[in-house]
């Protein structure tokens, strides 16, 4: 008993404030930033090395939904046109906004007022792992630890789709999981939301084109929020969820230009 | 010539040097090495050779750190006498060969599909059924209550007692092995990292060793040390995380919360060294991509010392609480005999009184210079599998302390291109879950034409089934967490 209390005292309080007060430390690879002006000769080296064809050259664009946040393009580009910021914020609502062009990024918008009234203060989610390597699932699990403490925001993962307001999907959707995913989706009562977490769930990630996978969730179910990453940092996921619920005011937390 | 060729971990061998024998000699040689030289099966796979399918067997003799490989060509009926009745550790490899290539292991007791539930060569395969009064069946999955990977579990019970647990996997099948040879080098590396998301470093390193061997390139000393630093950080994050998960499953929430937080400390160290919490895009053939500055190295040493003390305190609390011990001890026992016959690897084997550790038996890279003594326990229960994680974690921390001191000044990357033609390499690494094997073969043009991956889970899933025998369903979460096997790594 005394040991328990002593341990508790020593552990102190570890929950991280959200929104975080500072950027993540270097060399964290957060949202990529591209500068098409530096890329005028169209050398295409970045596009050639990209493992998932996330980069389109001339003009330079980067598909955030395919990006695995590896370092190949950064290392290949002699002009430094692609860099990683330390910014964790990158959840996107519309699939077309995943394509970065060097202009300001269009982060996810809040749900409409009716949905916010339903889910804004209490959101229950069911996670379906549809062929991920387990990386994204581990980060979703990490949201429940004392550091990120997801439940303080009224968001919880529940055991059954019938208890859920929405699905969180990870993995490229394997053929072998398609039926289970459809059934889980149908079991969530309306109105519902779907969140695709990680490059695999958005585009198939490194498995895109394999005959065993369906290249992401939105061919099977409609997606409301895309959270890029491989895997996304827990703060990226948290930011996406709270943005969707309209609980992040940009004035409190202005987007720094990097 | 009825002997398999000998080769070393992560050193290439010309394919011409691999003896191609007749089926019986090949089969007898595998059995003989396993019986007489205490060998064990590392991989069994096929590769096309002209018009026929060639079957390869890779056997490891742990006590000599020696690998043996031999091949046989299949006849037109594509069948051979199954190894499984005499060598149970071959069972899943043979099932996989049957499913993928239609190579029939005659006399195999259980030709159940590995990944293709309904589309395998014989269609859907029935689950075991037991009939009788008080017999009932419990089915779980593929979608589980928690945030975990999909798999289907079928328990056959008599009252409270579990007679057998049958596990059906394959839901995570992404076709990694087939994708890998066709991909460009940068994609191959990320595919290797994505075999199992909790073993990014382990698989990346095994892949890098295979490619470096085929390219005939060595790696700068500093890179070798940085690689083992991240590998041990990965081991620690997972071992500590598993202890937390076990705490949650027995309702001892303080340990769950504290270990859960401590796991994050290691992930954050990984992030500050590699840019990603799981060490992605750090290890590449030729070296590593980011260096550890002197300032950070000192900071790491300080933080590891603090974390090490905190782990000790929480582990002392966990392993001295009687309600914890009461739940862990004598639960899910896997005896040494069963562990040996199934070919278990990693902490699961070492908890059942078997010393199997690649860092010890087949050392590569910095492990050649710095020895980590393996930990062995004897009881083979959930307690032993949990305890081994805390003891191994302790050794890893001691090793990290030394490794951070020993970091030699050097470059961190050499270009590594151009693979040797017509060669085979077997690359082994002790990941946190056990032995990771990657086998790469090149064709006459030096292109990879066969890439075989064996995740430790592939050897260990059957161990979980047998650990559940005569237990209760309520023991399942404990058994499952104490093994913590990868579904993705198995399904590939």
PDB file of N, CA and C in Angstrom, chain B residues 83-148:
ATOM      1  N   UNK B  83       7.394 -32.655 -43.707  1.00  0.00           N
ATOM      2  CA  UNK B  83       8.354 -32.713 -42.598  1.00  0.00           C
ATOM      3  C   UNK B  83       7.642 -32.641 -41.249  1.00  0.00           C
ATOM      4  N   UNK B  84       6.419 -32.093 -41.263  1.00  0.00           N
ATOM      5  CA  UNK B  84       5.747 -31.764 -40.012  1.00  0.00           C
ATOM      6  C   UNK B  84       5.589 -32.939 -39.028  1.00  0.00           C
ATOM      7  N   UNK B  85       5.205 -34.129 -39.466  1.00  0.00           N
ATOM      8  CA  UNK B  85       5.044 -35.186 -38.467  1.00  0.00           C
ATOM      9  C   UNK B  85       6.315 -35.423 -37.652  1.00  0.00           C
ATOM     10  N   UNK B  86       7.468 -35.267 -38.282  1.00  0.00           N
ATOM     11  CA  UNK B  86       8.708 -35.463 -37.540  1.00  0.00           C
ATOM     12  C   UNK B  86       9.285 -34.160 -36.999  1.00  0.00           C
ATOM     13  N   UNK B  87       8.904 -33.046 -37.611  1.00  0.00           N
ATOM     14  CA  UNK B  87       9.477 -31.755 -37.242  1.00  0.00           C
ATOM     15  C   UNK B  87       8.338 -30.722 -37.171  1.00  0.00           C
ATOM     16  N   UNK B  88       7.610 -30.699 -36.037  1.00  0.00           N
ATOM     17  CA  UNK B  88       6.406 -29.846 -35.978  1.00  0.00           C
ATOM     18  C   UNK B  88       6.678 -28.379 -36.299  1.00  0.00           C
ATOM     19  N   UNK B  89       7.894 -27.890 -36.039  1.00  0.00           N
ATOM     20  CA  UNK B  89       8.153 -26.465 -36.308  1.00  0.00           C
ATOM     21  C   UNK B  89       8.024 -26.120 -37.797  1.00  0.00           C
ATOM     22  N   UNK B  90       7.934 -27.149 -38.669  1.00  0.00           N
ATOM     23  CA  UNK B  90       7.791 -26.879 -40.105  1.00  0.00           C
ATOM     24  C   UNK B  90       6.336 -26.650 -40.522  1.00  0.00           C
ATOM     25  N   UNK B  91       5.391 -26.842 -39.568  1.00  0.00           N
ATOM     26  CA  UNK B  91       3.991 -26.958 -40.010  1.00  0.00           C
ATOM     27  C   UNK B  91       3.476 -25.746 -40.760  1.00  0.00           C
ATOM     28  N   UNK B  92       3.805 -24.550 -40.273  1.00  0.00           N
ATOM     29  CA  UNK B  92       3.231 -23.361 -40.894  1.00  0.00           C
ATOM     30  C   UNK B  92       3.928 -23.040 -42.231  1.00  0.00           C
ATOM     31  N   UNK B  93       5.222 -23.305 -42.285  1.00  0.00           N
ATOM     32  CA  UNK B  93       5.943 -23.104 -43.551  1.00  0.00           C
ATOM     33  C   UNK B  93       5.339 -23.984 -44.641  1.00  0.00           C
ATOM     34  N   UNK B  94       5.029 -25.226 -44.277  1.00  0.00           N
ATOM     35  CA  UNK B  94       4.482 -26.148 -45.286  1.00  0.00           C
ATOM     36  C   UNK B  94       3.077 -25.741 -45.693  1.00  0.00           C
ATOM     37  N   UNK B  95       2.305 -25.261 -44.731  1.00  0.00           N
ATOM     38  CA  UNK B  95       0.963 -24.773 -45.073  1.00  0.00           C
ATOM     39  C   UNK B  95       1.060 -23.572 -45.999  1.00  0.00           C
ATOM     40  N   UNK B  96       2.015 -22.718 -45.734  1.00  0.00           N
ATOM     41  CA  UNK B  96       2.197 -21.521 -46.549  1.00  0.00           C
ATOM     42  C   UNK B  96       2.593 -21.904 -47.980  1.00  0.00           C
ATOM     43  N   UNK B  97       3.517 -22.867 -48.089  1.00  0.00           N
ATOM     44  CA  UNK B  97       3.949 -23.308 -49.420  1.00  0.00           C
ATOM     45  C   UNK B  97       2.789 -23.911 -50.202  1.00  0.00           C
ATOM     46  N   UNK B  98       1.965 -24.657 -49.505  1.00  0.00           N
ATOM     47  CA  UNK B  98       0.809 -25.273 -50.155  1.00  0.00           C
ATOM     48  C   UNK B  98      -0.149 -24.204 -50.656  1.00  0.00           C
ATOM     49  N   UNK B  99      -0.392 -23.211 -49.806  1.00  0.00           N
ATOM     50  CA  UNK B  99      -1.339 -22.163 -50.173  1.00  0.00           C
ATOM     51  C   UNK B  99      -0.812 -21.279 -51.299  1.00  0.00           C
ATOM     52  N   UNK B 100       0.451 -20.892 -51.202  1.00  0.00           N
ATOM     53  CA  UNK B 100       0.989 -19.941 -52.175  1.00  0.00           C
ATOM     54  C   UNK B 100       1.347 -20.610 -53.496  1.00  0.00           C
ATOM     55  N   UNK B 101       1.912 -21.813 -53.426  1.00  0.00           N
ATOM     56  CA  UNK B 101       2.459 -22.424 -54.635  1.00  0.00           C
ATOM     57  C   UNK B 101       1.779 -23.732 -55.018  1.00  0.00           C
ATOM     58  N   UNK B 102       0.880 -24.208 -54.181  1.00  0.00           N
ATOM     59  CA  UNK B 102       0.234 -25.483 -54.464  1.00  0.00           C
ATOM     60  C   UNK B 102       1.172 -26.669 -54.305  1.00  0.00           C
ATOM     61  N   UNK B 103       2.242 -26.498 -53.534  1.00  0.00           N
ATOM     62  CA  UNK B 103       3.174 -27.601 -53.303  1.00  0.00           C
ATOM     63  C   UNK B 103       2.632 -28.448 -52.155  1.00  0.00           C
ATOM     64  N   UNK B 104       2.327 -29.692 -52.467  1.00  0.00           N
ATOM     65  CA  UNK B 104       1.573 -30.508 -51.501  1.00  0.00           C
ATOM     66  C   UNK B 104       2.499 -31.241 -50.525  1.00  0.00           C
ATOM     67  N   UNK B 105       2.382 -30.941 -49.220  1.00  0.00           N
ATOM     68  CA  UNK B 105       3.155 -31.702 -48.239  1.00  0.00           C
ATOM     69  C   UNK B 105       2.369 -32.957 -47.847  1.00  0.00           C
ATOM     70  N   UNK B 106       2.699 -34.079 -48.450  1.00  0.00           N
ATOM     71  CA  UNK B 106       1.909 -35.300 -48.200  1.00  0.00           C
ATOM     72  C   UNK B 106       2.083 -35.758 -46.764  1.00  0.00           C
ATOM     73  N   UNK B 107       0.955 -36.017 -46.126  1.00  0.00           N
ATOM     74  CA  UNK B 107       1.011 -36.466 -44.743  1.00  0.00           C
ATOM     75  C   UNK B 107       0.997 -35.328 -43.734  1.00  0.00           C
ATOM     76  N   UNK B 108       0.810 -34.101 -44.214  1.00  0.00           N
ATOM     77  CA  UNK B 108       0.694 -32.963 -43.288  1.00  0.00           C
ATOM     78  C   UNK B 108      -0.634 -33.089 -42.552  1.00  0.00           C
ATOM     79  N   UNK B 109      -0.624 -32.969 -41.219  1.00  0.00           N
ATOM     80  CA  UNK B 109      -1.866 -33.227 -40.487  1.00  0.00           C
ATOM     81  C   UNK B 109      -2.911 -32.116 -40.598  1.00  0.00           C
ATOM     82  N   UNK B 110      -2.567 -30.953 -41.110  1.00  0.00           N
ATOM     83  CA  UNK B 110      -3.483 -29.812 -40.979  1.00  0.00           C
ATOM     84  C   UNK B 110      -3.199 -28.804 -42.081  1.00  0.00           C
ATOM     85  N   UNK B 111      -3.854 -28.994 -43.242  1.00  0.00           N
ATOM     86  CA  UNK B 111      -3.535 -28.115 -44.370  1.00  0.00           C
ATOM     87  C   UNK B 111      -4.416 -26.868 -44.385  1.00  0.00           C
ATOM     88  N   UNK B 112      -4.657 -26.308 -43.247  1.00  0.00           N
ATOM     89  CA  UNK B 112      -5.517 -25.128 -43.145  1.00  0.00           C
ATOM     90  C   UNK B 112      -4.855 -23.929 -43.830  1.00  0.00           C
ATOM     91  N   UNK B 113      -5.625 -23.113 -44.553  1.00  0.00           N
ATOM     92  CA  UNK B 113      -5.026 -21.930 -45.193  1.00  0.00           C
ATOM     93  C   UNK B 113      -4.383 -21.005 -44.163  1.00  0.00           C
ATOM     94  N   UNK B 114      -3.342 -20.338 -44.584  1.00  0.00           N
ATOM     95  CA  UNK B 114      -2.632 -19.433 -43.684  1.00  0.00           C
ATOM     96  C   UNK B 114      -3.233 -18.027 -43.764  1.00  0.00           C
ATOM     97  N   UNK B 115      -3.509 -17.583 -44.997  1.00  0.00           N
ATOM     98  CA  UNK B 115      -4.008 -16.212 -45.188  1.00  0.00           C
ATOM     99  C   UNK B 115      -5.246 -16.175 -46.086  1.00  0.00           C
ATOM    100  N   UNK B 116      -5.362 -17.129 -46.976  1.00  0.00           N
ATOM    101  CA  UNK B 116      -6.477 -17.100 -47.932  1.00  0.00           C
ATOM    102  C   UNK B 116      -7.579 -18.012 -47.428  1.00  0.00           C
ATOM    103  N   UNK B 117      -8.473 -17.453 -46.649  1.00  0.00           N
ATOM    104  CA  UNK B 117      -9.428 -18.284 -45.926  1.00  0.00           C
ATOM    105  C   UNK B 117     -10.311 -19.120 -46.829  1.00  0.00           C
ATOM    106  N   UNK B 118     -10.846 -18.486 -47.874  1.00  0.00           N
ATOM    107  CA  UNK B 118     -11.766 -19.225 -48.729  1.00  0.00           C
ATOM    108  C   UNK B 118     -11.191 -19.503 -50.106  1.00  0.00           C
ATOM    109  N   UNK B 119     -10.100 -18.841 -50.423  1.00  0.00           N
ATOM    110  CA  UNK B 119      -9.607 -18.930 -51.794  1.00  0.00           C
ATOM    111  C   UNK B 119      -8.341 -19.773 -51.909  1.00  0.00           C
ATOM    112  N   UNK B 120      -7.989 -20.478 -50.851  1.00  0.00           N
ATOM    113  CA  UNK B 120      -6.816 -21.352 -50.911  1.00  0.00           C
ATOM    114  C   UNK B 120      -7.061 -22.524 -51.851  1.00  0.00           C
ATOM    115  N   UNK B 121      -6.054 -23.388 -52.044  1.00  0.00           N
ATOM    116  CA  UNK B 121      -6.196 -24.476 -53.017  1.00  0.00           C
ATOM    117  C   UNK B 121      -7.346 -25.431 -52.713  1.00  0.00           C
ATOM    118  N   UNK B 122      -7.741 -25.540 -51.466  1.00  0.00           N
ATOM    119  CA  UNK B 122      -8.816 -26.482 -51.140  1.00  0.00           C
ATOM    120  C   UNK B 122     -10.071 -25.780 -50.638  1.00  0.00           C
ATOM    121  N   UNK B 123     -10.160 -24.462 -50.872  1.00  0.00           N
ATOM    122  CA  UNK B 123     -11.332 -23.721 -50.443  1.00  0.00           C
ATOM    123  C   UNK B 123     -11.348 -23.538 -48.941  1.00  0.00           C
ATOM    124  N   UNK B 124     -12.534 -23.260 -48.396  1.00  0.00           N
ATOM    125  CA  UNK B 124     -12.660 -22.990 -46.969  1.00  0.00           C
ATOM    126  C   UNK B 124     -12.320 -24.238 -46.175  1.00  0.00           C
ATOM    127  N   UNK B 125     -11.654 -24.060 -45.081  1.00  0.00           N
ATOM    128  CA  UNK B 125     -11.235 -25.185 -44.251  1.00  0.00           C
ATOM    129  C   UNK B 125     -12.005 -25.083 -42.944  1.00  0.00           C
ATOM    130  N   UNK B 126     -12.632 -26.166 -42.497  1.00  0.00           N
ATOM    131  CA  UNK B 126     -13.491 -26.020 -41.309  1.00  0.00           C
ATOM    132  C   UNK B 126     -12.680 -25.809 -40.024  1.00  0.00           C
ATOM    133  N   UNK B 127     -13.296 -25.119 -39.067  1.00  0.00           N
ATOM    134  CA  UNK B 127     -12.684 -25.007 -37.743  1.00  0.00           C
ATOM    135  C   UNK B 127     -12.837 -26.342 -37.026  1.00  0.00           C
ATOM    136  N   UNK B 128     -11.979 -26.578 -36.072  1.00  0.00           N
ATOM    137  CA  UNK B 128     -12.167 -27.763 -35.229  1.00  0.00           C
ATOM    138  C   UNK B 128     -13.497 -27.651 -34.507  1.00  0.00           C
ATOM    139  N   UNK B 129     -14.128 -28.795 -34.319  1.00  0.00           N
ATOM    140  CA  UNK B 129     -15.378 -28.775 -33.562  1.00  0.00           C
ATOM    141  C   UNK B 129     -15.329 -29.877 -32.542  1.00  0.00           C
ATOM    142  N   UNK B 130     -15.857 -29.618 -31.386  1.00  0.00           N
ATOM    143  CA  UNK B 130     -15.929 -30.650 -30.366  1.00  0.00           C
ATOM    144  C   UNK B 130     -17.388 -30.705 -29.949  1.00  0.00           C
ATOM    145  N   UNK B 131     -17.927 -31.919 -29.789  1.00  0.00           N
ATOM    146  CA  UNK B 131     -19.334 -32.033 -29.425  1.00  0.00           C
ATOM    147  C   UNK B 131     -19.458 -32.682 -28.045  1.00  0.00           C
ATOM    148  N   UNK B 132     -20.561 -32.463 -27.403  1.00  0.00           N
ATOM    149  CA  UNK B 132     -20.792 -33.114 -26.126  1.00  0.00           C
ATOM    150  C   UNK B 132     -21.508 -32.185 -25.171  1.00  0.00           C
ATOM    151  N   UNK B 133     -21.946 -32.766 -24.078  1.00  0.00           N
ATOM    152  CA  UNK B 133     -22.650 -31.977 -23.082  1.00  0.00           C
ATOM    153  C   UNK B 133     -21.673 -30.999 -22.430  1.00  0.00           C
ATOM    154  N   UNK B 134     -22.119 -29.821 -22.153  1.00  0.00           N
ATOM    155  CA  UNK B 134     -21.297 -28.765 -21.538  1.00  0.00           C
ATOM    156  C   UNK B 134     -20.164 -28.281 -22.443  1.00  0.00           C
ATOM    157  N   UNK B 135     -20.169 -28.725 -23.697  1.00  0.00           N
ATOM    158  CA  UNK B 135     -19.163 -28.199 -24.628  1.00  0.00           C
ATOM    159  C   UNK B 135     -19.749 -26.952 -25.274  1.00  0.00           C
ATOM    160  N   UNK B 136     -18.985 -25.907 -25.310  1.00  0.00           N
ATOM    161  CA  UNK B 136     -19.450 -24.737 -26.051  1.00  0.00           C
ATOM    162  C   UNK B 136     -18.274 -24.076 -26.751  1.00  0.00           C
ATOM    163  N   UNK B 137     -18.657 -23.176 -27.685  1.00  0.00           N
ATOM    164  CA  UNK B 137     -17.642 -22.582 -28.541  1.00  0.00           C
ATOM    165  C   UNK B 137     -17.742 -21.069 -28.395  1.00  0.00           C
ATOM    166  N   UNK B 138     -16.612 -20.395 -28.330  1.00  0.00           N
ATOM    167  CA  UNK B 138     -16.620 -18.936 -28.264  1.00  0.00           C
ATOM    168  C   UNK B 138     -15.807 -18.413 -29.440  1.00  0.00           C
ATOM    169  N   UNK B 139     -16.420 -17.515 -30.215  1.00  0.00           N
ATOM    170  CA  UNK B 139     -15.713 -16.955 -31.370  1.00  0.00           C
ATOM    171  C   UNK B 139     -15.463 -15.472 -31.125  1.00  0.00           C
ATOM    172  N   UNK B 140     -14.270 -15.010 -31.397  1.00  0.00           N
ATOM    173  CA  UNK B 140     -13.909 -13.611 -31.195  1.00  0.00           C
ATOM    174  C   UNK B 140     -13.212 -13.094 -32.450  1.00  0.00           C
ATOM    175  N   UNK B 141     -13.572 -11.886 -32.859  1.00  0.00           N
ATOM    176  CA  UNK B 141     -12.844 -11.255 -33.961  1.00  0.00           C
ATOM    177  C   UNK B 141     -13.474 -11.541 -35.317  1.00  0.00           C
ATOM    178  N   UNK B 142     -12.951 -11.023 -36.416  1.00  0.00           N
ATOM    179  CA  UNK B 142     -11.664 -10.326 -36.502  1.00  0.00           C
ATOM    180  C   UNK B 142     -11.618  -8.926 -35.895  1.00  0.00           C
ATOM    181  N   UNK B 143     -12.745  -8.221 -35.767  1.00  0.00           N
ATOM    182  CA  UNK B 143     -12.672  -6.895 -35.147  1.00  0.00           C
ATOM    183  C   UNK B 143     -12.789  -7.089 -33.637  1.00  0.00           C
ATOM    184  N   UNK B 144     -11.800  -6.620 -32.913  1.00  0.00           N
ATOM    185  CA  UNK B 144     -11.760  -6.837 -31.467  1.00  0.00           C
ATOM    186  C   UNK B 144     -12.265  -5.630 -30.705  1.00  0.00           C
ATOM    187  N   UNK B 145     -12.407  -5.819 -29.405  1.00  0.00           N
ATOM    188  CA  UNK B 145     -12.903  -4.725 -28.567  1.00  0.00           C
ATOM    189  C   UNK B 145     -11.876  -3.605 -28.430  1.00  0.00           C
ATOM    190  N   UNK B 146     -10.614  -3.942 -28.426  1.00  0.00           N
ATOM    191  CA  UNK B 146      -9.590  -2.912 -28.219  1.00  0.00           C
ATOM    192  C   UNK B 146      -9.074  -2.361 -29.527  1.00  0.00           C
ATOM    193  N   UNK B 147      -8.038  -1.532 -29.429  1.00  0.00           N
ATOM    194  CA  UNK B 147      -7.425  -0.987 -30.638  1.00  0.00           C
ATOM    195  C   UNK B 147      -6.276  -1.911 -30.999  1.00  0.00           C
ATOM    196  N   UNK B 148      -6.597  -3.040 -31.592  1.00  0.00           N
ATOM    197  CA  UNK B 148      -5.545  -3.970 -31.990  1.00  0.00           C
ATOM    198  C   UNK B 148      -5.820  -4.511 -33.378  1.00  0.00           C
TER     199      UNK B 148
END
